[in-house]
XYZ file of C-alpha atoms in Angstrom:
164
model
C -24.827 -26.362 15.745
C -25.590 -28.317 12.387
C -26.510 -24.444 10.552
C -23.592 -23.168 12.027
C -20.965 -25.963 10.379
C -23.073 -25.261 7.287
C -22.397 -21.953 7.094
C -18.983 -21.771 7.941
C -18.534 -24.424 5.997
C -19.544 -22.990 3.386
C -18.133 -19.533 3.229
C -15.222 -20.606 4.767
C -13.049 -22.795 1.475
C -14.155 -21.214 -1.442
C -11.089 -19.516 -2.944
C -8.215 -22.205 -1.420
C -7.185 -22.134 -5.197
C -6.044 -18.817 -4.975
C -3.764 -19.035 -2.478
C -1.704 -22.416 -3.647
C 1.726 -20.640 -3.450
C 0.883 -17.995 -0.965
C 0.094 -20.227 1.827
C -2.452 -19.020 4.779
C -0.311 -19.299 7.843
C -2.013 -18.794 11.213
C -0.934 -15.149 13.361
C -1.820 -14.361 16.877
C -2.759 -10.970 16.171
C -5.836 -9.144 17.316
C -6.855 -8.312 13.826
C -10.273 -6.585 14.899
C -12.940 -5.723 17.753
C -15.575 -8.727 18.114
C -18.834 -7.328 17.353
C -22.007 -7.680 19.558
C -23.846 -10.737 19.262
C -20.736 -12.642 18.347
C -18.498 -14.487 20.096
C -14.617 -15.444 18.678
C -13.531 -19.139 18.369
C -10.449 -20.413 17.327
C -9.451 -24.192 16.404
C -6.655 -25.491 14.668
C -7.550 -23.827 10.958
C -6.960 -21.439 8.028
C -8.187 -18.861 9.690
C -6.004 -16.099 11.267
C -9.863 -14.999 13.065
C -13.155 -16.195 13.476
C -15.932 -14.933 14.882
C -19.914 -16.575 15.402
C -23.413 -15.554 15.614
C -25.710 -17.717 17.535
C -27.643 -18.859 14.176
C -23.919 -19.656 12.842
C -23.400 -16.094 10.563
C -20.008 -15.671 11.022
C -17.078 -13.252 10.505
C -13.833 -14.501 9.584
C -10.411 -13.229 8.729
C -7.371 -15.123 6.710
C -3.624 -13.595 6.867
C -1.163 -15.045 3.615
C 1.869 -14.026 3.265
C 2.377 -11.821 -0.181
C 5.457 -13.759 -1.940
C 3.668 -12.990 -5.541
C 3.651 -9.179 -4.140
C 0.545 -9.008 -6.572
C -1.510 -5.816 -6.092
C -4.995 -5.367 -4.600
C -5.980 -5.345 -8.350
C -4.488 -8.693 -8.799
C -5.578 -10.571 -5.683
C -9.082 -8.843 -6.367
C -9.928 -10.245 -9.724
C -8.259 -13.754 -8.594
C -10.836 -14.497 -6.006
C -13.578 -12.706 -8.004
C -12.958 -14.884 -10.935
C -12.747 -18.353 -8.507
C -16.244 -17.253 -6.279
C -18.066 -16.021 -9.602
C -16.855 -18.347 -12.568
C -14.972 -21.652 -10.913
C -17.903 -21.166 -7.651
C -20.987 -19.939 -9.646
C -21.586 -17.107 -7.191
C -23.274 -13.714 -7.966
C -21.970 -10.634 -7.521
C -24.541 -8.436 -6.345
C -21.385 -5.454 -5.663
C -18.241 -3.794 -5.123
C -16.520 -1.472 -3.368
C -13.778 0.037 -2.234
C -13.019 -0.273 1.815
C -9.935 0.964 3.756
C -8.764 -0.875 6.771
C -8.584 0.622 10.615
C -4.876 0.928 9.788
C -4.428 2.367 5.982
C -4.484 -0.347 3.839
C -6.354 -0.282 0.655
C -9.005 -3.120 0.137
C -11.761 -4.328 -1.917
C -15.178 -5.427 -0.987
C -17.036 -8.066 -2.749
C -20.663 -8.884 -2.147
C -21.740 -11.938 -3.449
C -24.828 -14.244 -3.205
C -25.353 -18.295 -3.836
C -27.734 -21.307 -2.672
C -27.276 -24.046 -0.467
C -29.637 -26.868 -0.591
C -33.251 -24.123 -1.819
C -31.427 -21.488 0.505
C -30.151 -17.927 -0.575
C -26.917 -16.764 1.394
C -24.657 -13.684 1.383
C -20.949 -13.789 1.201
C -19.002 -11.205 1.799
C -15.016 -10.810 0.667
C -12.998 -7.845 1.914
C -9.015 -8.227 -0.292
C -6.248 -6.201 1.536
C -3.403 -6.254 0.124
C 0.136 -4.416 1.486
C 3.568 -5.332 0.273
C 3.999 -8.393 2.925
C 0.280 -9.341 3.466
C -2.762 -10.379 2.133
C -5.739 -10.194 4.543
C -9.376 -11.325 3.920
C -12.348 -10.476 5.723
C -15.287 -12.875 4.917
C -18.637 -12.479 6.197
C -21.482 -15.022 5.458
C -25.046 -15.256 6.845
C -28.423 -15.953 5.178
C -29.875 -13.635 3.143
C -32.714 -12.890 5.392
C -30.664 -12.266 7.757
C -28.501 -9.697 6.095
C -29.548 -6.354 6.908
C -29.364 -7.939 10.903
C -25.385 -8.553 10.712
C -24.685 -6.196 8.354
C -23.675 -3.147 11.354
C -21.310 -6.121 12.757
C -20.042 -6.747 8.905
C -19.147 -3.465 8.548
C -17.422 -2.853 11.929
C -15.194 -5.872 11.688
C -14.165 -4.471 8.022
C -13.790 -1.132 9.524
C -11.936 -1.802 12.731
C -9.163 -4.585 10.752
C -5.889 -4.282 11.388
C -3.991 -4.886 8.278
C -0.790 -4.854 9.344
C -1.360 -6.569 12.674
C 0.976 -9.910 11.411
C 3.792 -7.776 9.540
């Protein structure tokens, strides 16, 4: 369980600064399907939905109100700056993504090290007029290919408007 806590903790709070004003309400919506090899977990935290694998790899959804009415370009840049410039993550790639219910998004693929162990951290940002929804994925870098299909499925099957 120590490794599980390590991955979830390492990836979990990296972008809190970006949403000080926006808040992070919990919703009981069914955001996405739990991929094979993961179990859905819940707890009193900032995640709207979260699943973990036995080795601590994680997929999480956060929902925030888009009270500032920022665009996808705006919020994507906020996240990228926070993670790369403030947290020291390495940007490994960016691409466009779309949720199952048609909300446009931006996927940031990042890498970081914790105690000499390299990690993958994926952050997909989806922005609608009312909401900012993120899908966060984290695993040790050596396990990325194993979990890539599950991470992609969680993003592809996301219902970004689930709480609207």
